[in-house]
Amino acid sequence: MLLAKVTGAVVPAVRDARLTGLRLLAAEALTEPSAAPIVAADTLGAGEGDTVLIATGQAARLALPARDVPVDAAVVAIIDEA
């Protein structure tokens, strides 16, 4: 799990059909500011500037309605205060 801040939306030119209807967000890890941005599937309607909890790996796929979606990161919580 990662604590991150949403920096914007990602709009792919081409996407896997299983990602249709799924919003993708760019986020920066708060615990590792020098790390590369993370692209995460948005399961909750998070917006730019929100602090979120991101699940990665198999846990990310479990957060989605369908289990066969090809994602490695998903927003699983929007944090009010940390």
Short mmCIF file of C-alpha atoms in Angstrom, two decimals:
data_model
loop_
_atom_site.label_atom_id
_atom_site.label_comp_id
_atom_site.label_asym_id
_atom_site.label_seq_id
_atom_site.Cartn_x
_atom_site.Cartn_y
_atom_site.Cartn_z
CA MET A 1 0.00 0.00 0.00
CA LEU A 2 1.16 3.49 -0.85
CA LEU A 3 0.09 6.88 0.41
CA ALA A 4 0.05 9.24 -2.60
CA LYS A 5 -1.23 12.57 -3.89
CA VAL A 6 -3.22 12.62 -7.14
CA THR A 7 -1.58 14.92 -9.69
CA GLY A 8 -4.01 14.47 -12.57
CA ALA A 9 -5.79 12.11 -14.93
CA VAL A 10 -4.14 9.87 -17.52
CA VAL A 11 -5.84 9.69 -20.92
CA PRO A 12 -4.42 6.85 -23.03
CA ALA A 13 -4.61 7.00 -26.82
CA VAL A 14 -5.18 3.23 -26.98
CA ARG A 15 -6.26 0.97 -24.13
CA ASP A 16 -7.04 -2.66 -23.46
CA ALA A 17 -10.78 -3.30 -23.84
CA ARG A 18 -10.96 -4.45 -20.19
CA LEU A 19 -9.99 -0.92 -19.11
CA THR A 20 -13.01 0.64 -20.84
CA GLY A 21 -14.96 2.80 -18.39
CA LEU A 22 -12.14 2.79 -15.86
CA ARG A 23 -10.57 6.16 -15.03
CA LEU A 24 -6.78 6.24 -14.68
CA LEU A 25 -5.02 8.69 -12.36
CA ALA A 26 -1.43 9.85 -12.05
CA ALA A 27 -0.18 10.09 -8.47
CA GLU A 28 3.07 10.80 -6.64
CA ALA A 29 4.05 8.69 -3.63
CA LEU A 30 4.28 10.81 -0.47
CA THR A 31 6.70 8.42 1.25
CA GLU A 32 9.14 8.40 -1.69
CA PRO A 33 9.00 11.83 -3.38
CA SER A 34 11.80 10.97 -5.81
CA ALA A 35 9.96 7.90 -7.14
CA ALA A 36 8.39 7.88 -10.61
CA PRO A 37 4.69 8.82 -10.82
CA ILE A 38 2.21 5.98 -10.35
CA VAL A 39 -0.70 5.31 -12.70
CA ALA A 40 -3.59 3.84 -10.73
CA ALA A 41 -7.13 2.76 -11.60
CA ASP A 42 -9.64 5.00 -9.82
CA THR A 43 -12.27 2.94 -8.01
CA LEU A 44 -13.69 5.78 -5.86
CA GLY A 45 -13.83 9.02 -7.84
CA ALA A 46 -10.69 10.65 -6.46
CA GLY A 47 -9.68 14.00 -7.91
CA GLU A 48 -6.58 16.06 -8.45
CA GLY A 49 -5.00 17.10 -5.14
CA ASP A 50 -6.61 14.28 -3.13
CA THR A 51 -4.43 12.18 -0.84
CA VAL A 52 -5.19 8.53 -1.56
CA LEU A 53 -4.22 5.03 -0.52
CA ILE A 54 -3.10 2.90 -3.44
CA ALA A 55 -3.06 -0.89 -3.43
CA THR A 56 -0.60 -2.59 -5.77
CA GLY A 57 -0.20 -6.02 -7.32
CA GLN A 58 -2.89 -8.65 -6.77
CA ALA A 59 -4.57 -6.47 -4.14
CA ALA A 60 -5.20 -3.83 -6.82
CA ARG A 61 -7.05 -6.31 -9.01
CA LEU A 62 -9.18 -7.42 -6.05
CA ALA A 63 -10.38 -3.81 -5.61
CA LEU A 64 -11.96 -3.79 -9.08
CA PRO A 65 -15.37 -5.22 -10.01
CA ALA A 66 -13.84 -7.62 -12.55
CA ARG A 67 -10.80 -9.69 -11.53
CA ASP A 68 -9.23 -9.96 -15.00
CA VAL A 69 -8.51 -6.24 -15.51
CA PRO A 70 -4.81 -5.65 -16.31
CA VAL A 71 -3.89 -3.15 -13.56
CA ASP A 72 -1.04 -3.09 -11.07
CA ALA A 73 -2.29 -0.20 -8.91
CA ALA A 74 -5.74 0.94 -7.75
CA VAL A 75 -7.03 3.72 -5.50
CA VAL A 76 -8.74 2.02 -2.56
CA ALA A 77 -9.24 4.96 -0.16
CA ILE A 78 -9.40 8.75 -0.18
CA ILE A 79 -7.69 10.09 2.94
CA ASP A 80 -9.24 13.02 4.88
CA GLU A 81 -6.32 13.42 7.29
CA ALA A 82 -3.05 11.58 7.72
#
